[in-house]
């Protein structure tokens, strides 16, 4: 008899439990599906601001002189058209055209960062490693998922909230662009991206800084009616916005 593997836990697991979140298995993790009700959380994002823990998502970095050429081979989009700081929605496909995963690719100063679905993280890394095995591109592939946390304030008041915690010029940060900076004194990649159809940000930081970043954003958000939000409201929000989910519409 084979024992099931223990679920992975977000670096914010203790925070979610203290907030009374209902936790469920999701993509190998135990993640909050809701804190209060999905309707309240959904409305908070549409009218104020909601805060999501997305630390289960995969982060895979491509580095080296051949990273651009390799990304161009691997992805359906054209990363050569991206400027430093820009993000693209893209897909990773098998040779027969089947979708391995849909993802966001960020062009950063020192690497390309692929943010993939948690359920497909191993498949993405395996596929990229297989492509790189022919040695035609000088590229280093690094799975940075376990050392990275990702939290996302989303909603019409997200910019005002994050603006109170950072010196980053958010007015100059366009949709699907990113910049390195500090939020609440914590080093982050600040990306104007999301999965809700609202304005918002995805804040990437070291997993060791996750609790401090969450608590700072959560506290500052009380003035805007912030609610912590789980996977259930994230699903209804992305459906309203017409955004596909791998395993459902893809």
Short mmCIF file of N, CA and C in Angstrom, two decimals, residues 1 10 14 32 44-45 58-59 65 82-83 104-105 108 111 121 126 128 137 142 145 165 175 229-230 239 241 249:
data_model
loop_
_atom_site.label_atom_id
_atom_site.label_comp_id
_atom_site.label_asym_id
_atom_site.label_seq_id
_atom_site.Cartn_x
_atom_site.Cartn_y
_atom_site.Cartn_z
N UNK A 1 0.85 -1.19 0.00
CA UNK A 1 0.00 0.00 0.00
C UNK A 1 0.89 1.25 0.00
N UNK A 10 1.72 26.39 1.92
CA UNK A 10 2.16 27.75 1.62
C UNK A 10 2.99 28.29 2.77
N UNK A 14 0.27 29.23 8.38
CA UNK A 14 -0.10 29.59 9.76
C UNK A 14 -1.01 30.81 9.78
N UNK A 32 -6.29 27.87 1.06
CA UNK A 32 -7.60 28.37 1.50
C UNK A 32 -8.59 28.47 0.34
N UNK A 44 -15.75 41.98 -2.52
CA UNK A 44 -14.66 42.81 -2.02
C UNK A 44 -13.69 43.16 -3.14
N UNK A 45 -13.40 42.19 -4.01
CA UNK A 45 -12.49 42.44 -5.12
C UNK A 45 -13.12 43.36 -6.16
N UNK A 58 3.82 28.08 -9.70
CA UNK A 58 5.20 27.74 -10.00
C UNK A 58 5.96 28.91 -10.60
N UNK A 59 7.21 29.06 -10.21
CA UNK A 59 8.09 30.08 -10.78
C UNK A 59 9.35 29.40 -11.31
N UNK A 65 23.08 33.17 -21.80
CA UNK A 65 23.09 33.87 -23.09
C UNK A 65 22.09 33.31 -24.10
N UNK A 82 9.51 41.61 -26.27
CA UNK A 82 9.31 42.14 -24.92
C UNK A 82 10.47 43.04 -24.50
N UNK A 83 10.13 44.11 -23.78
CA UNK A 83 11.14 44.95 -23.15
C UNK A 83 11.36 44.46 -21.72
N UNK A 104 2.36 33.01 -17.50
CA UNK A 104 2.82 34.38 -17.73
C UNK A 104 4.34 34.36 -17.77
N UNK A 105 4.91 35.00 -18.80
CA UNK A 105 6.36 35.12 -18.88
C UNK A 105 6.74 36.58 -18.65
N UNK A 108 12.85 39.96 -17.26
CA UNK A 108 13.52 40.72 -16.22
C UNK A 108 14.95 41.00 -16.65
N UNK A 111 16.91 37.57 -16.25
CA UNK A 111 16.31 36.26 -16.52
C UNK A 111 14.92 36.43 -17.14
N UNK A 121 3.46 22.36 -12.63
CA UNK A 121 4.84 22.79 -12.37
C UNK A 121 5.86 21.73 -12.80
N UNK A 126 9.89 19.59 -16.57
CA UNK A 126 10.33 18.42 -17.33
C UNK A 126 10.38 18.72 -18.82
N UNK A 128 10.65 21.71 -20.33
CA UNK A 128 11.73 22.65 -20.62
C UNK A 128 13.09 21.96 -20.56
N UNK A 137 20.84 25.69 -27.14
CA UNK A 137 20.78 27.00 -26.49
C UNK A 137 21.51 26.92 -25.16
N UNK A 142 15.91 26.97 -13.75
CA UNK A 142 15.87 26.86 -12.29
C UNK A 142 14.43 26.93 -11.80
N UNK A 145 10.23 27.86 -7.29
CA UNK A 145 8.90 27.89 -6.66
C UNK A 145 8.96 27.81 -5.14
N UNK A 165 2.42 51.79 0.53
CA UNK A 165 3.46 50.92 1.11
C UNK A 165 4.75 50.91 0.31
N UNK A 175 -0.35 47.99 -17.15
CA UNK A 175 -0.85 46.63 -17.05
C UNK A 175 0.09 45.68 -17.81
N UNK A 229 -8.95 36.54 0.47
CA UNK A 229 -9.79 35.82 -0.48
C UNK A 229 -9.18 34.47 -0.82
N UNK A 230 -10.06 33.49 -1.02
CA UNK A 230 -9.61 32.14 -1.31
C UNK A 230 -9.81 31.74 -2.76
N UNK A 239 -13.78 33.69 -14.08
CA UNK A 239 -14.84 33.32 -15.01
C UNK A 239 -15.55 34.55 -15.55
N UNK A 241 -14.31 37.41 -15.85
CA UNK A 241 -13.36 38.14 -16.69
C UNK A 241 -13.03 37.40 -17.98
N UNK A 249 -11.21 25.07 -19.09
CA UNK A 249 -11.39 25.57 -20.46
C UNK A 249 -10.19 25.23 -21.36
#
